[in-house]
Amino acid sequence: MHRLVRLPLIVVVALVGAVTALAARPAIERMVRSFRTSSSPGAGFYDAAAGLFLGGYYDDIAADCAATLGDTGSPSVLEVGPGPGHLAERLLTLVPDLRWTGLDIDPAMLAATRARLVRGGLDDRAVPVEGNVAALPFGDASFDLVVSSFSAHHWPDAEAGFAEIRRVLRPGATALVYDLPPSWGHVETGSSGIHGADAVFTQPLVSRMRGLGPLTIVSRVELRRPPDAPAPA
Ligand SMILES: C[S@@+](CC[C@H](N)C(=O)[O-])C[C@H]1O[C@@H](n2cnc3c(N)ncnc32)[C@H](O)[C@@H]1O
């Protein structure tokens, strides 16, 4: 190709490349943020993957929550980081008078939750709230149970998150947190994950939910706010 033709061609290709990169920048930034908060490129992708691979976990967790609530009438439950709402759907179905509040940092995840609960006719007992676990927009002692699955290793300040969870639990109430080993969090966000509970709750009860040989893949952590706990300062 002649030099006089090649030069304008290079300029045009470079310009198109630059404009495309600029236009795609917000989408790329959204994707990077989403990887940090949910290990996925976006809510739609996570929703589909979770539906395919995590259904058994949600069934077990919902049953565990129901057993923990026992005969608490019309229980008020906070789910931290509900993502697209697979567990919320099961909880609201399993416990017909349960009132669910879901707090998530990602508005796209909350939109997916809302859509799922509307489809299932469960949205009248559900309140999705955008926010950060490290600064919960709820009063002290508001909930009979706090639950969270596969989210804690994404909380950059896990200790602050667990302090907030303790604050919003009614005295004597329990938080159930299910998560991957904290080493995942160290790599993704620098989070201490479930270890963040150690400084906040006395005697966190850690057990293994799923494992592979000697390796724990998912832990179940039970955290109880003592019945006589003083009101937070
Ligand atoms: C891996 S997804 C898990 C979703 C769902 N709980 C499940 O089990 O499928 C992690 C969720 O936690 C949310 N999340 C991450 N960091 C958060 C924070 N600091 N405060 C509240 N939610 C957060 C994400 O937006 C995402 O919806």
Short mmCIF file of N, CA and C in Angstrom, two decimals, residues 5 22 26 31-33 43 57 63 80 85 87 91 94 98 104 132 135 152 164 200 208-209 218 220:
data_model
loop_
_atom_site.label_atom_id
_atom_site.label_comp_id
_atom_site.label_asym_id
_atom_site.label_seq_id
_atom_site.Cartn_x
_atom_site.Cartn_y
_atom_site.Cartn_z
N VAL A 5 -1.53 6.54 1.37
CA VAL A 5 -2.83 5.94 1.71
C VAL A 5 -2.76 5.36 3.12
N LEU A 22 -13.00 5.15 24.81
CA LEU A 22 -13.65 6.16 25.67
C LEU A 22 -15.10 5.79 25.94
N PRO A 26 -17.04 3.55 30.81
CA PRO A 26 -17.96 3.35 31.95
C PRO A 26 -18.33 1.89 32.14
N MET A 31 -17.68 -3.10 35.26
CA MET A 31 -17.32 -4.51 35.31
C MET A 31 -16.23 -4.75 36.38
N VAL A 32 -15.25 -3.84 36.42
CA VAL A 32 -14.17 -3.98 37.40
C VAL A 32 -14.74 -3.89 38.82
N ARG A 33 -15.67 -2.92 39.01
CA ARG A 33 -16.31 -2.76 40.32
C ARG A 33 -17.07 -4.03 40.70
N ALA A 43 -24.46 -8.30 37.41
CA ALA A 43 -25.56 -8.97 38.10
C ALA A 43 -26.20 -10.07 37.25
N TYR A 57 -27.05 -24.83 48.01
CA TYR A 57 -26.61 -24.02 49.15
C TYR A 57 -27.77 -23.18 49.67
N ALA A 63 -33.20 -23.34 55.11
CA ALA A 63 -33.68 -24.26 56.14
C ALA A 63 -32.99 -23.96 57.47
N VAL A 80 -27.55 -9.49 54.27
CA VAL A 80 -26.51 -8.58 53.79
C VAL A 80 -25.91 -9.15 52.50
N GLY A 85 -30.95 -12.37 44.79
CA GLY A 85 -32.14 -12.73 45.58
C GLY A 85 -32.54 -14.19 45.60
N LEU A 87 -31.57 -16.57 47.68
CA LEU A 87 -31.86 -16.99 49.06
C LEU A 87 -33.12 -16.28 49.58
N LEU A 91 -36.28 -17.95 51.44
CA LEU A 91 -36.65 -17.58 52.81
C LEU A 91 -38.11 -17.13 52.89
N LEU A 94 -40.38 -20.15 52.39
CA LEU A 94 -40.35 -21.14 53.48
C LEU A 94 -41.02 -20.63 54.76
N LEU A 98 -42.42 -14.13 57.32
CA LEU A 98 -41.11 -13.48 57.46
C LEU A 98 -41.11 -12.13 56.73
N ASP A 104 -27.67 -4.28 49.85
CA ASP A 104 -26.59 -4.61 48.92
C ASP A 104 -25.96 -3.31 48.40
N ASN A 132 -23.94 -0.01 52.37
CA ASN A 132 -22.70 -0.72 52.68
C ASN A 132 -22.82 -1.34 54.07
N ALA A 135 -21.84 0.52 57.25
CA ALA A 135 -22.62 1.64 57.79
C ALA A 135 -24.09 1.33 57.54
N ALA A 152 -19.12 -11.89 52.66
CA ALA A 152 -18.20 -11.30 53.64
C ALA A 152 -16.78 -11.12 53.10
N GLU A 164 -21.40 -3.63 62.82
CA GLU A 164 -22.73 -3.13 62.45
C GLU A 164 -23.79 -4.24 62.57
N VAL A 200 -15.31 -8.87 67.23
CA VAL A 200 -16.60 -8.23 67.52
C VAL A 200 -17.51 -9.12 68.37
N ARG A 208 -18.03 -26.37 59.33
CA ARG A 208 -17.78 -26.54 57.91
C ARG A 208 -19.09 -26.86 57.19
N MET A 209 -19.43 -26.07 56.18
CA MET A 209 -20.66 -26.36 55.43
C MET A 209 -20.37 -27.27 54.25
N VAL A 218 -16.63 -23.97 52.13
CA VAL A 218 -17.60 -22.98 52.65
C VAL A 218 -17.74 -23.18 54.16
N ARG A 220 -19.65 -22.09 57.82
CA ARG A 220 -20.86 -21.52 58.42
C ARG A 220 -20.43 -20.91 59.75
#
